[in-house]
Amino acid sequence: MNKMVERSVRDTKDMLPVASPVQQDDHPQSLFLDPDISDLQSGSRLRGAILEYSGRGISGWIVDAQSPAATVSIALFIASHCVEEGRTGRSMPARIGPRSVIGRPGFRIDLSTPGVRRRLARALRNTLVEPKHVQIYLRISLNDGEYYEIPLFENFTPSEVVVALGFSLEDYDDLLFPSVDNRSVAGPADASTKEVRYICFYLPQFHSFEENDRWWGPGFTEWTNVARMRAQFPSHESPWLPADLGFYDVRLPETRRQQGDLARKYGIDGFCYYVYWFQGRRLLEKPLQLLLEDGEPNLPFCICWANENWSRRWDGSDAELLLGQNHSLDDDVRFIDDMADLLLDERYITVDGRKVIVIYRPSLLPDKQRLFEIWRERARELGIGEILICNAMTFGEFDPRDVNCDAAIEFPPHTVSTREVPPTEVDAPATFAGKVYDYVDAMRSSIGKTYDFPFFPAVMPRWDNTPRKGPRGHVFTRSSPEAFEVWLRDATLRAKGNSFSESLVFINSWNEWAEGAHLEPDSRHGRAFLEVVRRVASAEPISAQIRNSPDLLDCLSRQELEWAVKEASTHVEVLASLHRSGLTHSGVQRLRSGTPVEADGASDNPAGSLLVIENINSQTGERVIVDPRFEILVRGWICAGNAFEASRQRTGFLVLSGLAAEGAINGGYCLIVDWHERVDVKEYMKAESKDCYFGFQLSFSIRDLPDGEYQLAVLEVGDGASALVRSRHSIIVRR
């Protein structure tokens, strides 16, 4: 349930932002003790205060009056874009004199790290398309699913918001569209040469067994759900069917061998198999049993204990329960013994010498601390060695320290924040009762994300569980191999920066066909998603499809973006796309320093070329004085002569070259957006049919251009050639 909350959550009208951030480390929790908060039976559910918010961070305290001992999730949103997430500390009981009170659990969202600054800048840019109002708010999510939204910067104008968040009006867009000059740009410099391995979650429910036959009907497998899926709205990419491997049965060694061969070929380093273990009773155990017997697939592996209930709703809930998890310490200690054969296999995945065990929901385990101590002791006794117990970041259970684990593993879609797409936007019929989300926005929310605990990043290629839930399903639209590649590249960089000497990136998943989250080839995308993993694992350049998509280029870091542009064979198209995207969001171009790389080796004033500047700021003189505080408007037309065959498929840049007695000084360039054929000029010039005259006009900002005189030229690029045509016109920048 979504509720709007005033900034003063409770008794906080006078607790407005302070000039400097409140550092929690310098303010122990005892300073936040409040006798009034012990009265939790009356008043609003949410208690707290936002003490500071600025470009450096947001801090304060929050208490859920119904569950005062529980931590609370907090996320900063700009419009529909989640910028950063955090949680409050724990509410510790304390005493003040004779009274028992609840501590105020503090929180801080740090906005100063590079990854967060990038997300912040992107969200601002996307919001400022319609600059009348910038909606910025904190979303406070409670453990029962209810959430509140607290508005920030309500009375600020868009320009004031930009400044308040630590950007300048002149240069905040450079975080998104970096200048590309003539200097040499190498590939992205890794902070670490750490090896990264790619591990896919693996679902074993592709064979029939007794319990499923009884619950769902004879012969039921996951393929049953996939075969009956139907599109829920016009743009819904459904159905999909298996391609290369067909409707396989994982009991066949040929199938598992093919899976292993395919995974190795495309850079997958191992599988993480789900284990279904209920107080010693195992389901779907056949693939792992055969893995030990015949060795197929011959690929490294680890296990994830799916320790939820088995329900008819496929969500681990108590509703329509088929087989329950009745956890107890006496039962759960046996898990490590039952898994010993797997953990002792030489192919079992380790990190820093420790066997990786993933638990889907460790919070369901009673007395976790004692249980894991017993597991560790028993693993040593059995010769397994040291184990690395990891929690899947699901259902708000993110921090491994809260559940006595060693590290956390992201588990999208649980770990993403994204825009919920209104049903009307996808023309969904009234019969569709599910939810639609934006995959690209979800991917953006993960870019650059780090945590203050050990973790392994994870990505998902797609998500769509309508095969299981039909019109009640959840669908992520705008998924594509290109968006997946951007996400996977960022996850790889994040993995290299974590606290382990060797690292993993998890992919959800290899074969979750009924949730649309599969890498295995299908009838819609073939091997495209597998090809992404191979390309990233092999450190190959960014694909051409990403280079031609400003929406995805925007998600790359500045260094990656410059590398992508420099390496691209279609560099000028990429550069033009970036400029057009910047123009769409800002309304005016900003002059970029340097010159496009196509200027190197371009024909200089080729035979028959002609550039005519008709006017500059409506002035027709050859030398026009301009004030850099205001925009410059240039109109003219060009004929590139014999530089290349006439074609409408060409791109042009207006280039400003500095003039001084000692030679060239600073200059810049910008994209010619309004580019049209001038038939009137062609007739007037009595030109031949092969000649083509293009008119143009463009408006741009030169606020960073130093004082001086700059000659105008046009760089025209097309058909594999380029020509630089100079004019006699110049502008004189004078402040």
XYZ file of C-alpha atoms in Angstrom:
735
model
C 0.000 0.000 0.000
C 1.417 3.347 -1.005
C 0.978 6.291 1.358
C 2.228 9.828 0.987
C 3.738 11.155 4.204
C 4.602 14.712 5.095
C 8.283 15.422 5.495
C 7.742 15.740 9.253
C 6.988 12.094 9.949
C 6.182 12.663 13.619
C 6.974 15.644 15.808
C 9.601 16.736 13.290
C 8.295 19.960 11.769
C 11.210 21.866 13.233
C 13.797 19.208 12.337
C 14.668 20.572 8.906
C 17.860 19.737 6.986
C 21.063 20.887 8.614
C 24.038 22.371 6.829
C 26.331 19.393 7.323
C 25.522 15.687 7.185
C 24.958 13.746 10.379
C 27.587 11.042 10.503
C 26.178 8.013 12.300
C 29.613 6.825 13.351
C 30.070 10.079 15.247
C 26.612 9.931 16.815
C 26.060 6.679 18.704
C 22.517 5.446 18.769
C 22.083 6.439 22.401
C 21.952 10.055 21.261
C 18.701 9.301 19.468
C 16.864 7.912 22.513
C 13.430 9.449 22.872
C 11.129 8.662 25.805
C 8.110 9.609 23.692
C 8.718 6.828 21.228
C 7.977 4.218 23.861
C 4.303 5.096 23.381
C 3.772 2.940 20.319
C 0.077 2.224 20.796
C -1.171 5.575 19.504
C -0.305 7.929 16.708
C 0.989 7.202 13.226
C 2.715 3.976 12.319
C 5.842 5.656 10.996
C 7.953 7.673 13.451
C 11.121 9.495 12.563
C 12.831 12.506 11.085
C 14.851 13.404 8.013
C 17.693 15.342 9.604
C 19.743 16.185 6.533
C 19.502 15.855 2.779
C 21.915 17.254 0.244
C 24.187 16.163 -2.588
C 26.396 14.402 -0.045
C 23.773 12.201 1.522
C 20.493 11.779 3.331
C 20.338 10.873 7.007
C 17.845 10.605 9.813
C 15.992 7.975 11.812
C 12.876 5.865 11.207
C 10.861 3.499 13.418
C 7.992 1.207 12.445
C 5.663 1.593 15.426
C 4.121 -1.831 14.821
C 7.515 -3.584 14.686
C 9.956 -1.317 16.518
C 12.721 -3.929 16.594
C 12.644 -4.456 12.822
C 14.936 -2.700 10.353
C 13.293 -0.558 7.683
C 14.234 -0.323 3.987
C 14.793 3.164 2.573
C 15.237 4.120 -1.089
C 15.802 7.488 -2.748
C 13.674 8.001 -5.862
C 13.747 10.714 -8.511
C 10.429 10.320 -10.303
C 10.335 6.582 -11.113
C 14.104 6.101 -10.931
C 15.594 4.505 -7.820
C 18.973 6.116 -7.107
C 20.153 4.338 -3.965
C 18.864 2.090 -1.208
C 19.672 1.568 2.448
C 18.332 0.277 5.743
C 18.043 1.607 9.239
C 20.086 0.200 12.064
C 18.478 -2.016 14.659
C 16.267 -0.483 17.368
C 17.970 -1.359 20.622
C 15.984 -1.212 23.875
C 17.507 1.045 26.498
C 16.656 2.597 29.815
C 16.502 6.234 30.836
C 16.160 6.297 34.594
C 13.282 3.985 35.533
C 11.773 4.005 32.024
C 12.343 1.496 29.229
C 12.485 3.115 25.806
C 13.236 2.237 22.199
C 16.319 3.633 20.488
C 15.907 5.680 17.362
C 17.493 3.609 14.566
C 19.494 5.906 12.343
C 20.180 5.610 8.619
C 22.337 7.310 6.023
C 22.166 7.102 2.230
C 25.554 8.078 0.834
C 25.284 10.034 -2.428
C 28.990 10.738 -2.820
C 30.255 7.511 -4.443
C 30.891 7.478 -8.224
C 28.242 4.856 -8.970
C 25.569 6.711 -7.041
C 26.563 10.028 -8.644
C 26.101 8.453 -12.071
C 22.643 7.126 -11.188
C 21.743 10.460 -9.632
C 22.791 12.369 -12.757
C 20.904 9.996 -15.062
C 17.749 10.249 -13.006
C 17.989 14.040 -12.986
C 18.534 14.196 -16.714
C 15.599 11.919 -17.431
C 13.391 13.917 -15.071
C 14.385 17.292 -16.492
C 12.856 16.433 -19.860
C 9.770 18.022 -18.323
C 11.429 20.572 -16.032
C 8.289 22.047 -14.512
C 8.531 19.812 -11.479
C 11.094 17.336 -10.177
C 9.570 14.722 -7.889
C 12.137 13.505 -5.361
C 11.134 11.353 -2.435
C 12.216 8.687 0.033
C 10.317 5.420 -0.154
C 10.112 3.770 3.265
C 9.279 0.062 2.859
C 8.091 -1.891 5.884
C 8.371 -5.631 6.342
C 4.691 -6.362 5.643
C 4.860 -4.784 2.173
C 3.347 -1.427 3.095
C 5.387 1.579 2.075
C 5.362 5.337 2.529
C 6.759 8.113 0.348
C 8.304 11.200 1.939
C 8.780 14.111 -0.498
C 12.042 16.066 -0.547
C 12.949 19.408 -2.180
C 9.242 20.127 -2.633
C 9.565 23.897 -3.024
C 12.729 23.867 -5.140
C 12.813 24.790 -8.809
C 14.481 22.259 -11.144
C 17.650 24.353 -11.361
C 17.771 24.639 -7.569
C 17.415 20.855 -7.269
C 20.376 20.338 -9.608
C 22.549 22.598 -7.469
C 21.250 21.165 -4.176
C 22.272 17.680 -5.294
C 25.824 18.789 -5.939
C 25.872 19.475 -9.686
C 26.362 22.722 -11.519
C 23.883 23.845 -14.133
C 26.748 24.067 -16.624
C 28.402 20.689 -16.288
C 26.156 18.095 -14.649
C 25.264 16.636 -18.050
C 28.920 15.819 -18.689
C 28.515 12.919 -16.293
C 26.272 11.449 -18.964
C 27.735 12.617 -22.258
C 31.516 12.955 -21.900
C 33.613 15.011 -24.254
C 35.462 12.993 -26.865
C 38.584 14.734 -28.063
C 41.624 13.629 -30.031
C 43.534 12.115 -27.151
C 44.144 8.391 -27.139
C 41.647 6.491 -25.031
C 42.491 3.001 -23.867
C 40.020 0.376 -22.728
C 38.460 0.680 -19.283
C 41.179 0.334 -16.684
C 40.274 -2.426 -14.257
C 40.988 -1.640 -10.645
C 41.849 -5.293 -10.316
C 43.038 -8.153 -12.512
C 40.854 -10.425 -10.407
C 39.349 -13.401 -12.208
C 35.574 -13.338 -12.460
C 33.593 -16.537 -12.963
C 30.013 -16.619 -14.245
C 27.663 -18.983 -12.387
C 24.081 -19.688 -13.486
C 21.280 -20.816 -11.194
C 19.961 -24.145 -12.488
C 16.397 -25.429 -12.052
C 16.152 -29.257 -12.038
C 12.375 -29.451 -12.642
C 12.604 -30.829 -16.178
C 11.737 -34.444 -15.470
C 8.635 -36.080 -14.064
C 8.543 -37.588 -10.574
C 5.964 -39.086 -8.253
C 5.036 -36.003 -6.214
C 4.561 -33.746 -9.226
C 2.467 -36.417 -10.933
C 0.237 -36.481 -7.861
C 0.055 -32.695 -7.426
C -0.178 -31.523 -11.031
C -1.069 -34.581 -13.110
C 0.890 -37.395 -14.792
C 3.984 -36.344 -16.714
C 4.069 -32.790 -15.369
C 7.353 -30.886 -15.800
C 8.226 -27.220 -16.205
C 7.597 -27.662 -19.930
C 3.899 -28.108 -19.148
C 3.729 -24.484 -18.006
C 5.810 -23.215 -20.924
C 3.691 -24.978 -23.547
C 0.425 -23.404 -22.388
C 1.577 -19.786 -22.093
C -0.193 -17.068 -24.068
C 0.488 -13.387 -24.738
C -1.249 -11.192 -22.147
C -1.124 -7.889 -24.066
C -0.148 -6.819 -27.611
C 3.553 -6.097 -26.971
C 4.042 -9.125 -24.723
C 6.872 -11.275 -26.124
C 5.087 -14.557 -25.633
C 5.117 -17.448 -26.087
C 8.678 -18.692 -26.344
C 9.767 -22.246 -27.022
C 13.098 -24.038 -26.565
C 15.319 -23.970 -29.641
C 18.611 -25.900 -29.776
C 17.964 -28.307 -26.891
C 14.237 -28.857 -27.459
C 11.827 -30.045 -24.747
C 14.534 -31.979 -22.968
C 14.513 -34.417 -20.052
C 17.406 -33.817 -17.635
C 17.562 -37.528 -16.801
C 19.191 -38.099 -20.187
C 23.009 -37.868 -20.122
C 22.996 -36.538 -23.697
C 20.901 -33.569 -22.598
C 23.119 -32.730 -19.651
C 26.247 -33.141 -21.791
C 24.822 -30.715 -24.351
C 24.043 -28.227 -21.594
C 27.602 -28.404 -20.302
C 29.095 -28.027 -23.786
C 26.870 -25.033 -24.528
C 27.683 -23.370 -21.215
C 31.455 -23.771 -21.653
C 31.341 -22.511 -25.225
C 29.688 -19.276 -24.125
C 31.748 -18.459 -21.043
C 29.607 -19.987 -18.275
C 31.909 -21.312 -15.541
C 29.413 -23.340 -13.535
C 25.873 -24.061 -12.370
C 24.288 -23.420 -8.984
C 21.709 -26.189 -8.552
C 18.593 -25.679 -6.445
C 18.288 -28.332 -3.754
C 14.838 -29.173 -2.365
C 15.381 -30.780 1.049
C 12.551 -31.156 3.578
C 13.689 -32.581 6.930
C 15.749 -35.200 5.111
C 13.270 -35.755 2.284
C 14.535 -34.688 -1.135
C 12.654 -33.681 -4.269
C 14.035 -33.105 -7.775
C 17.227 -34.816 -6.672
C 17.715 -36.835 -9.865
C 19.919 -34.372 -11.847
C 22.396 -33.978 -8.966
C 22.399 -37.714 -8.319
C 23.195 -38.376 -11.987
C 25.804 -35.599 -11.953
C 27.766 -37.691 -9.456
C 27.091 -40.988 -11.217
C 27.886 -40.211 -14.859
C 29.694 -36.862 -14.503
C 27.380 -34.907 -16.817
C 27.402 -32.020 -17.226
C 31.134 -31.934 -16.585
C 31.084 -28.405 -15.229
C 31.883 -26.824 -11.843
C 28.846 -26.527 -9.594
C 27.536 -25.473 -6.195
C 24.163 -25.764 -4.471
C 21.418 -23.425 -3.294
C 19.087 -24.776 -0.636
C 15.584 -23.664 -1.661
C 14.390 -23.882 1.940
C 10.884 -22.481 1.389
C 7.554 -24.252 1.485
C 6.507 -25.974 -1.724
C 3.179 -24.375 -2.607
C 0.759 -24.450 -5.485
C 1.343 -20.711 -5.971
C 5.073 -21.175 -6.717
C 5.973 -18.479 -4.179
C 6.945 -20.380 -1.031
C 3.884 -19.120 0.851
C 1.682 -21.054 3.258
C -1.274 -20.717 0.871
C -2.205 -23.938 -0.964
C 0.684 -25.748 0.691
C 1.915 -28.923 -1.000
C 4.956 -29.708 1.147
C 5.989 -27.609 4.125
C 9.387 -26.742 5.572
C 9.140 -27.473 9.300
C 12.532 -26.135 10.247
C 14.132 -27.178 13.499
C 17.729 -27.220 14.654
C 17.683 -31.000 15.120
C 16.512 -31.532 11.529
C 18.517 -28.820 9.800
C 21.887 -29.973 11.162
C 21.515 -33.087 8.970
C 21.573 -31.026 5.783
C 25.368 -30.802 5.674
C 25.711 -34.597 5.998
C 23.146 -35.248 3.269
C 25.004 -32.874 0.926
C 28.471 -34.259 1.733
C 28.810 -36.287 -1.495
C 28.239 -33.131 -3.520
C 30.484 -30.916 -1.385
C 33.330 -33.440 -1.611
C 33.236 -33.519 -5.427
C 36.396 -32.024 -6.934
C 34.296 -29.833 -9.244
C 32.543 -28.078 -6.380
C 32.914 -24.279 -6.586
C 35.091 -22.544 -4.018
C 35.922 -18.912 -3.323
C 39.198 -18.250 -1.524
C 39.351 -21.961 -0.702
C 35.861 -22.144 0.852
C 32.979 -24.242 -0.543
C 30.068 -21.989 -1.537
C 26.672 -22.907 -0.046
C 23.735 -20.641 -0.905
C 20.608 -20.502 1.259
C 17.568 -18.979 -0.368
C 15.910 -17.728 2.854
C 18.148 -18.205 5.909
C 15.786 -16.106 8.048
C 13.439 -19.120 8.128
C 16.037 -21.191 9.983
C 15.755 -21.217 13.774
C 18.928 -20.611 15.800
C 20.982 -19.873 12.695
C 24.135 -19.019 14.602
C 24.278 -22.417 16.323
C 23.216 -24.238 13.154
C 26.006 -22.735 11.070
C 28.571 -23.418 13.806
C 27.565 -27.086 13.699
C 27.724 -27.111 9.908
C 31.261 -25.700 9.931
C 32.460 -28.219 12.504
C 30.829 -31.079 10.652
C 32.266 -29.946 7.280
C 35.763 -30.103 8.748
C 35.095 -33.549 10.213
C 33.825 -34.856 6.865
C 36.858 -33.523 4.996
C 34.839 -30.903 3.142
C 36.941 -28.104 4.611
C 35.830 -24.543 5.135
C 32.461 -23.395 3.818
C 31.259 -19.971 2.660
C 27.600 -19.632 3.626
C 25.806 -17.109 1.425
C 22.287 -15.764 1.638
C 20.286 -14.963 -1.480
C 19.184 -11.332 -1.256
C 15.437 -12.013 -1.293
C 12.370 -10.678 0.513
C 14.322 -7.788 2.047
C 16.867 -10.125 3.661
C 19.958 -8.477 2.206
C 22.623 -8.040 4.883
C 24.360 -11.384 5.614
C 25.223 -10.168 9.102
C 21.524 -10.114 9.954
C 21.193 -13.839 9.157
C 24.619 -15.054 10.363
C 25.919 -15.660 6.832
C 29.359 -14.893 5.394
C 28.307 -13.123 2.191
C 25.238 -12.183 0.183
C 24.313 -12.897 -3.418
C 22.105 -10.477 -5.311
C 18.975 -12.114 -6.612
C 17.127 -10.056 -9.218
C 14.306 -9.243 -9.503
C 14.324 -9.063 -5.670
C 17.285 -6.673 -5.667
C 16.127 -4.177 -8.279
C 13.961 -1.081 -8.136
C 12.036 -0.181 -11.223
C 9.097 1.692 -12.619
C 5.777 -0.106 -12.642
C 4.315 0.347 -16.117
C 0.600 1.276 -16.109
C -1.535 -1.374 -17.860
C -2.851 1.292 -20.241
C 0.692 1.939 -21.464
C 0.917 -1.603 -22.866
C -2.787 -1.804 -23.830
C -3.340 -4.639 -21.363
C -6.928 -5.945 -21.329
C -9.076 -5.848 -18.207
C -8.496 -9.590 -17.774
C -4.807 -8.991 -17.054
C -4.439 -8.738 -13.255
C -0.641 -8.927 -13.136
C 2.049 -6.249 -13.092
C 4.350 -4.873 -15.775
C 7.787 -3.450 -14.981
C 10.550 -1.743 -16.962
C 13.643 -3.945 -17.440
C 15.932 -1.084 -18.511
C 14.963 0.897 -15.441
C 15.605 -2.187 -13.290
C 19.017 -2.577 -14.884
C 19.778 1.096 -14.243
C 18.959 0.692 -10.540
C 21.737 -1.892 -10.213
C 24.451 0.025 -12.056
C 27.395 0.745 -9.762
C 25.572 -0.545 -6.679
C 27.777 -1.559 -3.743
C 27.093 -2.644 -0.171
C 28.910 -2.376 3.131
C 29.074 -6.177 3.430
C 30.660 -8.976 1.335
C 28.535 -9.747 -1.713
C 28.483 -11.211 -5.202
C 26.564 -9.304 -7.914
C 23.895 -10.974 -10.012
C 21.926 -10.190 -13.165
C 18.913 -11.609 -14.983
C 18.470 -11.794 -18.766
C 14.674 -11.362 -18.606
C 11.752 -11.972 -16.249
C 8.216 -13.085 -17.061
C 6.387 -15.647 -14.915
C 3.142 -15.686 -16.897
C 3.810 -19.348 -17.888
C 3.149 -20.181 -14.232
C 0.676 -17.496 -13.241
C -1.037 -16.560 -16.492
C -2.856 -13.195 -16.277
C -1.642 -12.783 -12.665
C 1.988 -12.877 -13.714
C 4.686 -10.227 -13.517
C 6.381 -9.140 -16.751
C 9.499 -7.028 -17.320
C 9.229 -5.250 -20.659
C 12.094 -3.764 -22.731
C 14.444 -6.633 -21.949
C 16.979 -7.288 -24.699
C 20.416 -8.855 -25.179
C 21.861 -5.331 -25.418
C 20.416 -4.185 -22.072
C 21.540 -7.485 -20.521
C 25.061 -6.857 -21.817
C 25.241 -3.447 -20.150
C 24.057 -5.002 -16.873
C 26.497 -7.922 -17.081
C 29.455 -5.655 -17.857
C 28.678 -3.518 -14.838
C 28.253 -6.599 -12.611
C 31.667 -7.804 -13.765
C 33.277 -4.518 -12.742
C 31.502 -4.616 -9.401
C 32.647 -8.186 -8.812
C 36.252 -7.168 -9.395
C 35.898 -4.510 -6.738
C 34.535 -6.704 -3.950
C 36.397 -8.013 -0.917
C 37.279 -11.489 -2.233
C 40.535 -12.341 -3.976
C 38.487 -14.225 -6.579
C 34.912 -13.452 -7.429
C 31.693 -14.676 -8.967
C 28.863 -13.123 -10.943
C 25.577 -15.022 -10.684
C 23.028 -15.132 -13.483
C 19.359 -15.837 -12.796
C 19.284 -18.188 -14.569
C 20.312 -20.958 -16.957
C 16.895 -22.553 -17.438
C 14.051 -20.863 -15.523
C 11.831 -21.223 -18.566
C 8.557 -20.664 -16.705
C 9.886 -17.370 -15.333
C 11.303 -16.209 -18.660
C 14.757 -15.968 -17.067
C 16.708 -18.428 -19.184
C 19.983 -18.264 -21.100
C 19.311 -21.453 -23.033
C 18.463 -20.740 -26.702
C 14.801 -20.047 -27.439
C 12.601 -19.421 -30.449
C 12.676 -15.618 -30.051
C 16.299 -14.725 -29.340
C 18.235 -17.867 -30.260
C 21.668 -17.726 -28.625
C 21.777 -13.938 -28.336
C 21.855 -13.864 -24.518
C 24.523 -16.573 -24.433
C 26.547 -14.555 -26.921
C 26.465 -11.633 -24.484
C 28.058 -13.764 -21.747
C 30.745 -14.966 -24.145
C 31.531 -11.421 -25.262
C 31.760 -10.060 -21.716
C 33.711 -13.055 -20.388
C 36.174 -12.676 -23.277
C 36.575 -8.924 -22.615
C 35.475 -8.110 -26.158
C 34.382 -4.569 -27.106
C 30.841 -3.441 -26.537
C 28.449 -4.626 -29.221
C 27.414 -2.375 -32.090
C 23.766 -2.522 -30.981
C 24.691 -0.793 -27.717
C 26.762 1.813 -29.554
C 23.687 2.788 -31.524
C 21.390 3.036 -28.506
C 21.736 6.289 -26.525
C 19.416 4.891 -23.859
C 21.893 2.080 -23.145
C 25.075 4.083 -23.719
C 23.802 6.358 -20.997
C 24.236 3.459 -18.539
C 27.957 3.042 -19.209
C 30.618 4.711 -17.132
C 32.390 7.699 -18.645
C 35.549 5.708 -19.370
C 33.628 2.776 -20.849
C 31.651 5.163 -22.989
C 34.730 6.893 -24.372
C 36.281 3.485 -25.080
C 33.120 2.306 -26.829
C 33.008 5.432 -28.971
C 36.694 5.274 -29.873
C 36.574 1.564 -30.693
C 33.377 1.753 -32.724
C 33.682 1.379 -36.468
C 30.553 3.503 -36.660
C 32.001 6.120 -34.329
C 30.296 9.070 -35.915
C 26.839 7.493 -35.628
C 27.481 6.796 -31.955
C 28.636 10.345 -31.399
C 25.635 11.726 -33.240
C 23.295 9.550 -31.180
C 24.811 10.875 -27.972
C 24.414 14.458 -29.118
C 20.824 13.911 -30.185
C 20.048 12.327 -26.834
C 21.649 15.218 -25.013
C 19.717 17.675 -27.135
C 16.452 15.869 -26.400
C 16.948 16.241 -22.685
C 18.548 19.678 -22.481
C 16.872 21.502 -25.374
C 20.158 23.015 -26.546
C 23.502 21.573 -27.537
C 26.629 22.303 -25.644
C 29.855 22.767 -27.589
C 32.212 19.828 -27.021
C 35.946 20.346 -26.782
C 38.311 18.977 -29.428
C 37.170 17.547 -32.766
C 35.563 14.241 -33.827
C 38.098 11.559 -34.725
C 36.836 11.569 -38.333
C 38.537 14.945 -38.770
C 41.859 13.081 -38.835
C 42.499 12.194 -42.460
C 39.452 14.059 -43.740
C 39.736 15.756 -47.126
C 40.475 19.427 -46.446
C 38.433 21.718 -48.705
C 38.127 19.097 -51.478
C 37.666 20.201 -55.071
C 34.221 21.601 -55.748
C 33.379 22.013 -52.066
C 31.727 25.140 -50.773
C 30.516 26.256 -47.343
C 28.330 29.324 -47.056
C 27.410 30.760 -43.661
C 24.263 32.762 -44.296
C 24.099 34.366 -40.864
C 25.281 34.073 -37.271
C 22.754 35.302 -34.730
C 20.981 36.947 -37.695
C 24.171 38.920 -38.539
C 25.597 38.468 -42.016
C 29.130 39.748 -41.463
C 32.129 37.432 -41.793
C 33.308 38.229 -38.258
C 30.590 38.308 -35.608
C 31.124 39.170 -31.948
C 29.175 36.887 -29.596
C 28.491 36.840 -25.869
C 29.138 33.345 -24.405
C 26.357 33.824 -21.869
C 23.811 33.385 -24.650
C 23.132 30.707 -27.252
C 24.592 30.968 -30.758
C 22.440 30.350 -33.843
C 24.202 29.526 -37.143
C 22.508 29.043 -40.537
C 24.101 28.062 -43.835
C 24.566 25.442 -46.534
C 27.334 23.182 -47.818
C 28.419 21.198 -50.841
C 31.171 18.645 -50.173
C 32.204 18.568 -53.839
C 34.057 15.478 -54.965
C 34.815 14.153 -51.471
C 32.303 11.303 -51.816
C 29.194 10.362 -53.693
C 26.144 12.465 -52.927
C 23.898 10.786 -50.394
C 21.261 11.712 -47.908
C 22.826 9.298 -45.388
C 25.441 11.591 -43.941
C 26.252 13.305 -40.696
C 27.683 16.766 -40.159
C 29.421 18.575 -37.324
C 30.013 22.297 -37.037
C 33.668 22.729 -36.015
C 35.139 25.833 -34.363
C 38.919 26.158 -34.784
C 40.703 28.721 -32.631
C 42.774 31.372 -34.420
C 45.760 33.149 -32.890
C 49.098 34.517 -34.038
C 50.931 31.540 -32.583
C 48.565 29.025 -34.171
C 45.483 27.075 -33.146
C 44.073 27.366 -29.671
C 41.037 25.808 -28.037
C 38.089 24.871 -30.193
C 35.082 22.603 -30.208
C 32.292 21.027 -32.232
C 28.611 20.135 -32.116
C 26.221 18.016 -34.150
C 24.244 19.483 -37.041
C 20.741 18.303 -36.217
C 18.625 20.213 -38.754
C 20.134 18.808 -41.969
C 18.125 19.193 -45.201
C 18.671 19.338 -48.967
C 18.670 22.849 -50.461
C 17.003 22.456 -53.855
C 16.799 26.231 -54.270
C 20.573 26.572 -53.951
C 21.149 23.698 -56.353
C 18.970 25.357 -59.004
C 20.606 28.731 -58.442
C 24.090 27.186 -58.784
C 22.979 25.333 -61.934
C 24.627 22.327 -60.362
C 25.021 18.909 -61.938
C 22.666 16.129 -60.820
C 25.418 14.381 -58.852
C 26.051 17.465 -56.727
C 24.068 17.833 -53.527
C 23.667 20.949 -51.428
C 22.659 20.558 -47.792
C 21.297 23.334 -45.657
C 21.594 23.410 -41.894
C 20.873 25.462 -38.827
C 21.823 24.792 -35.242
C 21.735 26.428 -31.850
C 24.425 25.743 -29.274
C 25.997 27.015 -26.069
C 29.635 28.171 -25.848
C 29.754 29.214 -22.192
C 33.016 27.288 -21.584
C 34.789 28.545 -24.720
C 37.684 30.921 -23.885
C 37.731 34.411 -25.327
C 39.209 34.580 -28.801
C 38.418 34.204 -32.502
C 37.206 30.916 -33.970
C 36.866 29.986 -37.627
C 33.795 27.990 -38.680
C 33.991 24.752 -40.677
C 31.749 21.761 -41.314
C 32.942 18.175 -41.029
C 30.741 16.021 -43.254
C 30.891 12.243 -42.810
C 29.244 9.607 -44.979
C 29.796 6.619 -47.262
C 33.096 5.742 -45.574
C 34.673 9.128 -46.274
C 34.865 12.494 -44.586
C 35.468 16.054 -45.706
C 36.306 19.198 -43.757
C 34.994 22.276 -45.561
C 36.097 25.629 -44.148
C 34.462 29.019 -44.426
C 35.750 32.583 -44.164
C 33.349 33.241 -41.299
C 34.402 33.364 -37.682
C 32.970 34.265 -34.315
C 34.754 36.420 -31.772
C 34.021 35.365 -28.191
C 34.153 38.346 -25.899
C 33.080 38.485 -22.254
